[in-house]
């Protein structure tokens, strides 16, 4: 209804005078219906502001205001409505124009006419008459999303009924098709030339979602020439798959989705909906920035960290409900960093070297943590002469690698693993591993004191491995390795490109060789250490690793929006899991205190037992 008010009001009122009583009555009805329906929607923080905007729209229509002013009010209210009450505003895949033409002939031509001129066989009996989709003036102010909604919901007070029974993909196909009927084939050809030769258009309409929400009038208002805007809209609505072509891929505009989500976040915050604003801000980072982190970090790690910190500060400001002006200023800093990062990523001179180093460092960084745990478990079982337990450990890490292959297949061929799901998986698994390692570290420290490891071995060396302990060993090995494999797989998917595939595979092979050498060295060193010293060193190393993992786990859950994030002026040390927020640092401090408390209790108990034995 808001779209129809914005588009059709000019046909009802001109220069402050009613030129069509029927059209004006419809505009008054629609504006009033919008106001009344907003009042009964579920309560959100932005609802009161929306009702206030609806009151302004009603007053403008009643006062026979200028058509441009009414259209601006209606569009602003529509944007605020979608920010406070988000709905699916983008097709899952690019709509099929041929399917749209077939559906139009079967479902719409009887009223709207075979060419969309509103002159179908049934048109004469309809009041009000059906819309003429060939009307260039009206078409310039409509978006595919508005047309999709009209097809899905119907139009109150008209013969336009709901076609909700059609599959969603068919409704999108129809929306795009009827939105293209006002454009000539020649205009589409001109638009194709502009799209290919002028990269600025790909910045204006970077994604399919942007296309669904963009009208020709929006582009003209943004400073584009009317003829060029018409040509671009004509081409993209007839060929929406062009937004998935190599020229407009993530390589060309790596932060397009991030920019779009940041704009949605700021719009929602301005409308008073801080919850939706934070959700969009999280998506901007998780879905728009994190996939290109490996490449950007390899080229300019300082810039990557600055971008990550600036976006985290923006989310923190939204959570604290700072004034809109402050949030806007912070969002502008984020956007400026997007510009710098895109310049770094689009510099092709170091692509192959960067791809190799990115592949190598990602595998080495993620693999070392898993090796520390798995090799430690293997070395311990060998020292304890419990080799019958080794198959459980080997089954765990091998199963994790196989699960990683399945993750790759799912993430690339079946479903899109969202950034939030990725961070939740990493965070929960890191916290689980940290809890297990903390208990194991304290236990190993206990066995290292006063010869108690000898008593333990004497009591346990002949005991059979229980089913519960085998499951425990399997789970620890599986979780420790799968957490790293999961993150590594998704990083490689994000950075993969056909032109740099050789360099990426080279980095993968080199990283694997280094990891194998490290594993061999660790096993050799563990054999040479006396068992008491091995237990002592391993317990300290495992406790430190638990502190690192709990910091990474909390940070991952913060990025997924599961845990709050209060930033402080502190250094960020990724390999130690140290991040500048109170929540992650306090969690690490808690684990460190528990570990030191456990070590102190073990030492005190050992001294007491030693004195009693004397």
CSV table of C-alpha atoms in Angstrom, one decimal, residues 31-499:
chain,number,residue,atom,x,y,z
A,31,UNK,CA,-2.9,6.0,4.0
A,32,UNK,CA,-5.5,5.5,6.7
A,33,UNK,CA,-5.2,1.7,6.3
A,34,UNK,CA,-1.4,1.9,6.8
A,35,UNK,CA,-1.9,3.9,10.0
A,36,UNK,CA,-4.4,1.5,11.4
A,37,UNK,CA,-2.5,-1.6,10.5
A,38,UNK,CA,0.7,-0.3,12.0
A,39,UNK,CA,-1.1,0.1,15.3
A,40,UNK,CA,-2.0,-3.6,15.6
A,41,UNK,CA,1.4,-5.0,14.6
A,42,UNK,CA,3.5,-6.7,17.3
A,43,UNK,CA,5.2,-4.2,19.5
A,44,UNK,CA,8.8,-3.3,18.7
A,45,UNK,CA,11.1,-0.4,19.8
A,46,UNK,CA,10.5,1.3,16.5
A,47,UNK,CA,6.7,1.0,16.3
A,48,UNK,CA,5.9,4.3,17.9
A,49,UNK,CA,8.2,6.2,15.5
A,50,UNK,CA,6.6,4.4,12.5
A,51,UNK,CA,3.1,5.3,13.7
A,52,UNK,CA,4.3,8.9,14.0
A,53,UNK,CA,5.5,8.8,10.4
A,54,UNK,CA,2.2,7.3,9.3
A,55,UNK,CA,0.4,10.2,10.9
A,56,UNK,CA,2.6,12.6,8.9
A,57,UNK,CA,1.7,10.6,5.7
A,58,UNK,CA,-2.0,10.8,6.5
A,59,UNK,CA,-1.8,14.5,7.1
A,60,UNK,CA,0.1,15.1,3.9
A,61,UNK,CA,-2.5,13.2,1.8
A,62,UNK,CA,-5.3,15.0,3.6
A,63,UNK,CA,-3.6,18.4,3.0
A,64,UNK,CA,-3.1,17.6,-0.7
A,65,UNK,CA,0.7,18.0,-0.3
A,66,UNK,CA,3.2,17.9,-3.2
A,67,UNK,CA,3.5,14.4,-4.8
A,68,UNK,CA,7.3,14.3,-4.3
A,69,UNK,CA,6.8,15.0,-0.5
A,70,UNK,CA,4.2,12.3,-0.2
A,71,UNK,CA,6.3,9.8,-2.1
A,72,UNK,CA,9.3,10.6,0.1
A,73,UNK,CA,7.2,10.1,3.3
A,74,UNK,CA,5.8,6.8,2.0
A,75,UNK,CA,9.3,5.4,1.0
A,76,UNK,CA,10.8,6.4,4.3
A,77,UNK,CA,8.0,4.7,6.2
A,78,UNK,CA,8.4,1.6,4.1
A,79,UNK,CA,12.1,1.4,4.8
A,80,UNK,CA,11.5,1.9,8.5
A,81,UNK,CA,8.8,-0.8,8.4
A,82,UNK,CA,11.1,-3.3,6.8
A,83,UNK,CA,13.8,-2.5,9.4
A,84,UNK,CA,11.5,-3.0,12.4
A,85,UNK,CA,9.5,-5.9,10.9
A,86,UNK,CA,12.0,-7.7,8.6
A,87,UNK,CA,10.6,-10.1,5.9
A,88,UNK,CA,12.3,-12.1,3.2
A,89,UNK,CA,13.2,-9.3,0.8
A,90,UNK,CA,15.4,-11.2,-1.6
A,91,UNK,CA,14.9,-14.3,-3.8
A,92,UNK,CA,16.9,-17.4,-2.9
A,93,UNK,CA,18.2,-17.5,-6.5
A,94,UNK,CA,18.1,-15.1,-9.5
A,95,UNK,CA,14.5,-15.2,-10.9
A,96,UNK,CA,14.0,-16.8,-14.2
A,97,UNK,CA,12.7,-14.3,-16.8
A,98,UNK,CA,11.4,-17.0,-19.1
A,99,UNK,CA,9.4,-18.5,-16.3
A,100,UNK,CA,8.0,-15.1,-15.4
A,101,UNK,CA,6.8,-14.6,-19.0
A,102,UNK,CA,5.0,-17.9,-19.0
A,103,UNK,CA,3.3,-17.2,-15.7
A,104,UNK,CA,2.3,-13.8,-16.8
A,105,UNK,CA,0.6,-15.1,-19.9
A,106,UNK,CA,-1.3,-17.7,-17.8
A,107,UNK,CA,-2.1,-15.7,-14.7
A,108,UNK,CA,-2.0,-11.9,-15.5
A,109,UNK,CA,-2.6,-11.2,-19.2
A,110,UNK,CA,-6.4,-11.5,-18.9
A,111,UNK,CA,-6.5,-8.3,-16.8
A,112,UNK,CA,-3.2,-6.5,-17.5
A,113,UNK,CA,-3.1,-7.3,-21.2
A,114,UNK,CA,-0.6,-9.3,-23.2
A,115,UNK,CA,2.0,-6.5,-23.2
A,116,UNK,CA,1.2,-5.2,-19.7
A,117,UNK,CA,-0.7,-2.1,-21.0
A,118,UNK,CA,-3.7,-2.8,-18.7
A,119,UNK,CA,-5.9,-3.6,-21.6
A,120,UNK,CA,-6.7,-7.3,-21.1
A,121,UNK,CA,-10.1,-8.8,-22.0
A,122,UNK,CA,-11.3,-8.5,-18.4
A,123,UNK,CA,-10.0,-4.9,-17.8
A,124,UNK,CA,-13.2,-3.1,-18.9
A,125,UNK,CA,-15.2,-4.6,-16.1
A,126,UNK,CA,-12.8,-3.8,-13.3
A,127,UNK,CA,-13.0,-0.8,-11.0
A,128,UNK,CA,-10.4,0.5,-10.4
A,129,UNK,CA,-8.9,-0.6,-13.7
A,130,UNK,CA,-5.8,-2.8,-13.7
A,131,UNK,CA,-2.4,-1.2,-13.5
A,132,UNK,CA,-0.6,-0.6,-16.8
A,133,UNK,CA,2.9,-2.0,-16.3
A,134,UNK,CA,4.1,-0.2,-19.4
A,135,UNK,CA,3.5,3.2,-17.8
A,136,UNK,CA,7.1,4.4,-17.6
A,137,UNK,CA,6.4,7.1,-15.0
A,138,UNK,CA,4.9,4.6,-12.5
A,139,UNK,CA,7.4,1.9,-13.4
A,140,UNK,CA,10.3,4.2,-12.5
A,141,UNK,CA,9.1,4.4,-8.9
A,142,UNK,CA,8.4,0.6,-8.3
A,143,UNK,CA,10.8,-2.0,-7.0
A,144,UNK,CA,10.7,-5.7,-7.7
A,145,UNK,CA,10.1,-6.2,-4.0
A,146,UNK,CA,7.0,-4.1,-4.0
A,147,UNK,CA,5.7,-6.0,-7.0
A,148,UNK,CA,6.5,-9.3,-5.3
A,149,UNK,CA,4.6,-8.2,-2.2
A,150,UNK,CA,1.6,-7.1,-4.3
A,151,UNK,CA,1.6,-10.5,-6.1
A,152,UNK,CA,1.9,-12.3,-2.7
A,153,UNK,CA,-0.6,-10.3,-0.7
A,154,UNK,CA,-3.0,-8.8,-3.2
A,155,UNK,CA,-4.1,-5.2,-3.2
A,156,UNK,CA,-6.9,-4.2,-0.8
A,157,UNK,CA,-9.9,-2.5,-2.5
A,158,UNK,CA,-9.0,-3.7,-6.0
A,159,UNK,CA,-9.5,-6.8,-8.1
A,160,UNK,CA,-5.9,-7.8,-7.5
A,161,UNK,CA,-6.1,-10.9,-5.4
A,162,UNK,CA,-3.3,-12.8,-3.6
A,163,UNK,CA,-1.3,-15.3,-5.5
A,164,UNK,CA,0.3,-16.7,-2.4
A,165,UNK,CA,-0.5,-20.2,-3.6
A,166,UNK,CA,2.2,-19.9,-6.2
A,167,UNK,CA,5.7,-21.0,-5.2
A,168,UNK,CA,7.9,-18.2,-3.9
A,169,UNK,CA,10.3,-18.5,-6.8
A,170,UNK,CA,7.4,-18.1,-9.3
A,171,UNK,CA,6.2,-14.9,-7.5
A,172,UNK,CA,9.7,-13.5,-7.7
A,173,UNK,CA,9.9,-14.4,-11.4
A,174,UNK,CA,6.6,-12.6,-12.0
A,175,UNK,CA,7.7,-9.5,-10.0
A,176,UNK,CA,10.8,-9.1,-12.0
A,177,UNK,CA,9.0,-9.8,-15.3
A,178,UNK,CA,6.2,-7.2,-14.8
A,179,UNK,CA,8.8,-4.8,-13.6
A,180,UNK,CA,10.6,-5.0,-16.9
A,181,UNK,CA,7.6,-4.5,-19.2
A,182,UNK,CA,8.0,-0.7,-19.3
A,183,UNK,CA,11.4,-1.1,-21.0
A,184,UNK,CA,12.3,-1.6,-24.6
A,185,UNK,CA,14.7,-4.3,-25.9
A,186,UNK,CA,17.0,-1.4,-27.0
A,187,UNK,CA,17.1,0.0,-23.5
A,188,UNK,CA,18.1,-3.4,-22.2
A,189,UNK,CA,21.0,-3.6,-24.7
A,190,UNK,CA,22.2,-0.1,-23.6
A,191,UNK,CA,22.0,-1.2,-20.0
A,192,UNK,CA,24.1,-4.3,-20.6
A,193,UNK,CA,26.8,-2.2,-22.2
A,194,UNK,CA,26.8,0.2,-19.2
A,195,UNK,CA,26.9,-2.7,-16.7
A,196,UNK,CA,29.9,-4.3,-18.4
A,197,UNK,CA,31.9,-1.1,-19.0
A,198,UNK,CA,31.2,1.0,-15.9
A,199,UNK,CA,32.2,-0.6,-12.6
A,200,UNK,CA,30.4,2.2,-10.7
A,201,UNK,CA,27.1,0.6,-11.4
A,202,UNK,CA,28.2,-2.6,-9.6
A,203,UNK,CA,28.9,-0.5,-6.5
A,204,UNK,CA,25.4,1.0,-6.7
A,205,UNK,CA,23.7,-2.4,-7.1
A,206,UNK,CA,26.1,-4.9,-5.7
A,207,UNK,CA,23.8,-7.8,-4.8
A,208,UNK,CA,20.5,-9.4,-5.8
A,209,UNK,CA,19.0,-8.1,-2.6
A,210,UNK,CA,20.0,-4.5,-3.5
A,211,UNK,CA,18.4,-5.0,-6.9
A,212,UNK,CA,15.1,-6.1,-5.4
A,213,UNK,CA,14.9,-3.0,-3.3
A,214,UNK,CA,16.1,-0.5,-5.9
A,215,UNK,CA,13.8,1.5,-8.2
A,216,UNK,CA,14.8,3.6,-11.2
A,217,UNK,CA,13.8,6.7,-9.2
A,218,UNK,CA,16.2,5.7,-6.4
A,219,UNK,CA,19.1,5.6,-8.8
A,220,UNK,CA,18.2,9.0,-10.3
A,221,UNK,CA,17.9,10.5,-6.8
A,222,UNK,CA,21.4,9.2,-6.1
A,223,UNK,CA,22.8,11.4,-8.9
A,224,UNK,CA,22.6,9.1,-11.9
A,225,UNK,CA,21.3,10.3,-15.2
A,226,UNK,CA,17.7,9.2,-15.9
A,227,UNK,CA,18.5,7.5,-19.2
A,228,UNK,CA,21.4,5.5,-17.7
A,229,UNK,CA,19.3,4.6,-14.6
A,230,UNK,CA,16.5,3.4,-16.9
A,231,UNK,CA,18.9,1.3,-19.0
A,232,UNK,CA,20.6,-0.3,-16.0
A,233,UNK,CA,17.2,-1.2,-14.4
A,234,UNK,CA,15.9,-2.6,-17.7
A,235,UNK,CA,18.9,-4.8,-18.1
A,236,UNK,CA,19.2,-6.2,-14.6
A,237,UNK,CA,15.5,-6.9,-14.2
A,238,UNK,CA,15.5,-8.8,-17.4
A,239,UNK,CA,18.8,-10.5,-16.5
A,240,UNK,CA,19.1,-10.7,-12.7
A,241,UNK,CA,21.6,-13.5,-13.1
A,242,UNK,CA,24.1,-10.8,-14.2
A,243,UNK,CA,24.7,-10.1,-10.5
A,244,UNK,CA,26.3,-13.5,-10.2
A,245,UNK,CA,28.6,-13.0,-13.2
A,246,UNK,CA,32.4,-12.8,-12.7
A,247,UNK,CA,32.4,-9.1,-13.3
A,248,UNK,CA,30.2,-8.6,-10.1
A,249,UNK,CA,31.6,-11.4,-8.0
A,250,UNK,CA,32.9,-11.1,-4.5
A,251,UNK,CA,36.3,-10.6,-6.0
A,252,UNK,CA,35.2,-7.4,-7.7
A,253,UNK,CA,33.3,-6.1,-4.7
A,254,UNK,CA,34.4,-8.2,-1.6
A,255,UNK,CA,32.6,-6.0,0.9
A,256,UNK,CA,29.3,-5.4,-1.0
A,257,UNK,CA,27.3,-7.6,1.4
A,258,UNK,CA,29.0,-6.0,4.4
A,259,UNK,CA,28.2,-2.5,3.2
A,260,UNK,CA,24.6,-3.5,2.6
A,261,UNK,CA,24.2,-5.0,6.1
A,262,UNK,CA,25.8,-2.0,7.7
A,263,UNK,CA,23.3,0.3,5.9
A,264,UNK,CA,20.5,-1.9,7.1
A,265,UNK,CA,21.9,-1.8,10.6
A,266,UNK,CA,22.1,2.0,10.7
A,267,UNK,CA,18.6,2.4,9.2
A,268,UNK,CA,17.2,0.1,11.9
A,269,UNK,CA,19.0,2.0,14.6
A,270,UNK,CA,17.7,5.3,13.3
A,271,UNK,CA,14.2,3.8,13.4
A,272,UNK,CA,14.7,2.9,17.1
A,273,UNK,CA,15.1,-0.9,16.6
A,274,UNK,CA,18.4,-1.6,18.3
A,275,UNK,CA,17.9,-5.4,18.3
A,276,UNK,CA,17.6,-5.6,14.5
A,277,UNK,CA,20.4,-3.1,14.1
A,278,UNK,CA,22.7,-5.3,16.1
A,279,UNK,CA,21.6,-8.4,14.1
A,280,UNK,CA,22.4,-6.7,10.8
A,281,UNK,CA,25.7,-5.4,12.2
A,282,UNK,CA,26.7,-9.0,13.2
A,283,UNK,CA,25.8,-10.2,9.7
A,284,UNK,CA,27.9,-7.4,8.2
A,285,UNK,CA,30.9,-8.9,10.0
A,286,UNK,CA,30.2,-12.6,10.0
A,287,UNK,CA,28.8,-12.9,6.4
A,288,UNK,CA,30.4,-9.9,4.8
A,289,UNK,CA,33.9,-9.5,6.3
A,290,UNK,CA,35.0,-12.8,7.9
A,291,UNK,CA,35.0,-14.8,4.6
A,292,UNK,CA,37.7,-12.5,3.2
A,293,UNK,CA,39.7,-12.3,6.5
A,294,UNK,CA,42.4,-14.9,5.5
A,295,UNK,CA,43.3,-13.0,2.3
A,296,UNK,CA,43.1,-9.5,3.9
A,297,UNK,CA,45.1,-10.7,7.0
A,298,UNK,CA,47.9,-12.1,4.7
A,299,UNK,CA,48.2,-8.8,2.8
A,300,UNK,CA,47.6,-6.3,5.7
A,301,UNK,CA,47.1,-7.9,9.1
A,302,UNK,CA,47.0,-4.5,10.9
A,303,UNK,CA,44.2,-3.3,8.7
A,304,UNK,CA,42.3,-6.5,9.2
A,305,UNK,CA,42.5,-6.1,13.0
A,306,UNK,CA,41.6,-2.4,12.8
A,307,UNK,CA,38.5,-3.3,10.8
A,308,UNK,CA,37.5,-6.1,13.2
A,309,UNK,CA,37.9,-3.8,16.2
A,310,UNK,CA,36.1,-0.9,14.7
A,311,UNK,CA,33.1,-3.1,13.8
A,312,UNK,CA,33.1,-4.6,17.3
A,313,UNK,CA,33.0,-1.1,18.7
A,314,UNK,CA,30.1,-0.2,16.5
A,315,UNK,CA,28.1,-3.2,17.8
A,316,UNK,CA,29.1,-2.3,21.4
A,317,UNK,CA,27.7,1.3,20.8
A,318,UNK,CA,24.4,-0.1,19.5
A,319,UNK,CA,24.2,-2.3,22.6
A,320,UNK,CA,24.7,0.7,24.8
A,321,UNK,CA,22.1,2.7,23.0
A,322,UNK,CA,24.4,5.6,22.2
A,323,UNK,CA,22.9,8.7,20.3
A,324,UNK,CA,22.2,8.1,16.6
A,325,UNK,CA,24.8,10.7,15.6
A,326,UNK,CA,27.6,8.7,17.5
A,327,UNK,CA,26.5,5.4,15.8
A,328,UNK,CA,26.5,7.1,12.4
A,329,UNK,CA,30.0,8.5,12.9
A,330,UNK,CA,31.3,5.0,13.9
A,331,UNK,CA,29.5,3.4,10.9
A,332,UNK,CA,31.3,6.0,8.7
A,333,UNK,CA,34.6,4.8,10.1
A,334,UNK,CA,33.7,1.2,9.3
A,335,UNK,CA,32.8,2.2,5.7
A,336,UNK,CA,36.1,4.0,5.3
A,337,UNK,CA,37.9,0.9,6.3
A,338,UNK,CA,35.9,-1.1,3.8
A,339,UNK,CA,37.2,1.3,1.1
A,340,UNK,CA,40.8,0.8,2.3
A,341,UNK,CA,40.4,-3.0,2.5
A,342,UNK,CA,38.9,-3.3,-1.0
A,343,UNK,CA,41.9,-1.4,-2.3
A,344,UNK,CA,44.2,-3.9,-0.7
A,345,UNK,CA,42.3,-6.9,-1.9
A,346,UNK,CA,41.9,-5.6,-5.5
A,347,UNK,CA,45.6,-5.2,-5.8
A,348,UNK,CA,46.4,-8.2,-8.0
A,349,UNK,CA,50.2,-7.9,-7.9
A,350,UNK,CA,50.6,-10.2,-4.9
A,351,UNK,CA,47.8,-12.6,-5.5
A,352,UNK,CA,49.8,-15.8,-5.8
A,353,UNK,CA,52.2,-15.1,-3.0
A,354,UNK,CA,49.3,-14.0,-0.8
A,355,UNK,CA,47.3,-17.1,-1.6
A,356,UNK,CA,50.3,-19.4,-0.8
A,357,UNK,CA,51.1,-17.6,2.5
A,358,UNK,CA,47.4,-17.5,3.5
A,359,UNK,CA,46.9,-21.2,2.8
A,360,UNK,CA,50.2,-22.1,4.6
A,361,UNK,CA,49.6,-19.9,7.7
A,362,UNK,CA,46.0,-20.9,8.1
A,363,UNK,CA,46.8,-24.6,8.1
A,364,UNK,CA,49.8,-24.2,10.4
A,365,UNK,CA,47.9,-21.9,12.9
A,366,UNK,CA,44.9,-24.2,13.2
A,367,UNK,CA,46.9,-27.4,13.1
A,368,UNK,CA,49.3,-26.6,15.9
A,369,UNK,CA,46.5,-26.4,18.5
A,370,UNK,CA,45.1,-29.7,17.5
A,371,UNK,CA,48.5,-31.3,17.4
A,372,UNK,CA,49.3,-30.2,21.0
A,373,UNK,CA,46.2,-32.0,22.3
A,374,UNK,CA,46.3,-35.1,20.2
A,375,UNK,CA,50.1,-35.7,20.4
A,376,UNK,CA,49.9,-35.0,24.2
A,377,UNK,CA,47.2,-37.7,24.5
A,378,UNK,CA,49.2,-40.2,22.4
A,379,UNK,CA,52.4,-39.5,24.4
A,380,UNK,CA,50.6,-39.9,27.7
A,381,UNK,CA,49.1,-43.2,26.8
A,382,UNK,CA,52.4,-44.5,25.7
A,383,UNK,CA,54.1,-43.3,28.9
A,384,UNK,CA,51.3,-44.9,30.9
A,385,UNK,CA,51.7,-48.1,29.0
A,386,UNK,CA,48.1,-48.0,27.9
A,387,UNK,CA,48.5,-48.6,24.2
A,388,UNK,CA,45.2,-50.4,24.0
A,389,UNK,CA,43.6,-47.0,24.4
A,390,UNK,CA,45.4,-45.5,21.3
A,391,UNK,CA,42.7,-46.7,18.8
A,392,UNK,CA,40.1,-44.5,20.5
A,393,UNK,CA,42.4,-41.4,20.1
A,394,UNK,CA,43.2,-42.3,16.5
A,395,UNK,CA,39.5,-42.9,15.7
A,396,UNK,CA,38.7,-39.5,17.1
A,397,UNK,CA,41.1,-37.4,15.0
A,398,UNK,CA,40.6,-39.5,11.9
A,399,UNK,CA,36.8,-39.1,12.4
A,400,UNK,CA,37.3,-35.4,12.7
A,401,UNK,CA,39.1,-35.2,9.4
A,402,UNK,CA,36.3,-37.2,7.7
A,403,UNK,CA,33.7,-34.9,9.3
A,404,UNK,CA,35.7,-32.0,7.9
A,405,UNK,CA,35.3,-33.4,4.4
A,406,UNK,CA,31.6,-33.7,5.0
A,407,UNK,CA,31.5,-30.1,6.2
A,408,UNK,CA,33.3,-29.0,3.0
A,409,UNK,CA,30.6,-30.9,0.9
A,410,UNK,CA,27.8,-29.4,2.9
A,411,UNK,CA,29.2,-25.8,2.9
A,412,UNK,CA,29.9,-25.8,-0.8
A,413,UNK,CA,27.2,-27.9,-2.4
A,414,UNK,CA,24.2,-28.2,-0.1
A,415,UNK,CA,23.7,-25.3,2.3
A,416,UNK,CA,25.4,-22.0,3.2
A,417,UNK,CA,27.0,-22.3,6.6
A,418,UNK,CA,26.3,-18.8,8.0
A,419,UNK,CA,28.8,-16.8,9.9
A,420,UNK,CA,26.8,-17.0,13.1
A,421,UNK,CA,26.6,-20.8,12.9
A,422,UNK,CA,30.3,-21.0,12.2
A,423,UNK,CA,31.2,-18.9,15.2
A,424,UNK,CA,28.8,-20.8,17.5
A,425,UNK,CA,30.3,-24.2,16.5
A,426,UNK,CA,33.8,-22.9,17.1
A,427,UNK,CA,32.9,-21.2,20.3
A,428,UNK,CA,31.1,-24.1,21.9
A,429,UNK,CA,33.7,-26.7,20.9
A,430,UNK,CA,36.5,-24.5,22.2
A,431,UNK,CA,34.8,-24.1,25.6
A,432,UNK,CA,34.1,-27.8,25.8
A,433,UNK,CA,37.8,-28.6,25.0
A,434,UNK,CA,38.9,-26.0,27.5
A,435,UNK,CA,36.8,-27.5,30.3
A,436,UNK,CA,38.2,-31.0,29.6
A,437,UNK,CA,41.8,-29.8,29.3
A,438,UNK,CA,41.6,-27.9,32.5
A,439,UNK,CA,40.5,-31.0,34.4
A,440,UNK,CA,43.1,-33.2,32.7
A,441,UNK,CA,45.8,-30.7,33.4
A,442,UNK,CA,45.1,-30.5,37.1
A,443,UNK,CA,44.9,-34.3,37.2
A,444,UNK,CA,48.2,-34.8,35.4
A,445,UNK,CA,49.9,-32.3,37.7
A,446,UNK,CA,48.7,-34.3,40.7
A,447,UNK,CA,50.2,-37.5,39.2
A,448,UNK,CA,53.6,-35.7,38.6
A,449,UNK,CA,54.1,-34.9,42.3
A,450,UNK,CA,56.0,-37.1,44.8
A,451,UNK,CA,56.1,-40.2,42.7
A,452,UNK,CA,52.3,-40.4,42.6
A,453,UNK,CA,52.5,-41.2,38.9
A,454,UNK,CA,54.2,-44.5,39.9
A,455,UNK,CA,51.3,-45.4,42.2
A,456,UNK,CA,48.9,-44.5,39.5
A,457,UNK,CA,50.7,-46.7,36.9
A,458,UNK,CA,51.0,-49.6,39.4
A,459,UNK,CA,47.2,-49.4,40.0
A,460,UNK,CA,46.1,-48.9,36.5
A,461,UNK,CA,48.5,-50.6,34.2
A,462,UNK,CA,46.8,-54.0,34.3
A,463,UNK,CA,43.2,-52.6,34.4
A,464,UNK,CA,41.1,-53.0,31.2
A,465,UNK,CA,40.1,-49.9,29.3
A,466,UNK,CA,36.5,-49.1,30.1
A,467,UNK,CA,33.9,-48.2,27.6
A,468,UNK,CA,33.4,-44.8,29.2
A,469,UNK,CA,37.1,-43.9,29.1
A,470,UNK,CA,37.3,-45.0,25.5
A,471,UNK,CA,34.4,-42.7,24.6
A,472,UNK,CA,36.0,-39.9,26.5
A,473,UNK,CA,39.3,-40.2,24.7
A,474,UNK,CA,37.5,-40.4,21.3
A,475,UNK,CA,35.4,-37.3,22.0
A,476,UNK,CA,38.3,-35.2,23.2
A,477,UNK,CA,40.4,-36.1,20.1
A,478,UNK,CA,37.4,-35.5,17.8
A,479,UNK,CA,36.3,-32.2,19.3
A,480,UNK,CA,39.9,-30.8,19.5
A,481,UNK,CA,40.6,-31.7,15.8
A,482,UNK,CA,37.2,-31.0,14.3
A,483,UNK,CA,37.1,-27.5,15.8
A,484,UNK,CA,40.3,-26.6,13.9
A,485,UNK,CA,39.3,-28.6,10.7
A,486,UNK,CA,35.9,-26.8,10.7
A,487,UNK,CA,37.5,-23.4,10.7
A,488,UNK,CA,40.2,-24.3,8.3
A,489,UNK,CA,37.7,-25.8,5.8
A,490,UNK,CA,35.6,-22.7,5.8
A,491,UNK,CA,38.6,-20.4,5.4
A,492,UNK,CA,39.8,-22.4,2.4
A,493,UNK,CA,36.3,-22.3,0.8
A,494,UNK,CA,36.3,-18.5,1.3
A,495,UNK,CA,39.7,-17.9,-0.2
A,496,UNK,CA,39.5,-20.4,-3.0
A,497,UNK,CA,39.9,-19.1,-6.6
A,498,UNK,CA,40.6,-20.9,-9.8
A,499,UNK,CA,43.4,-18.6,-10.8
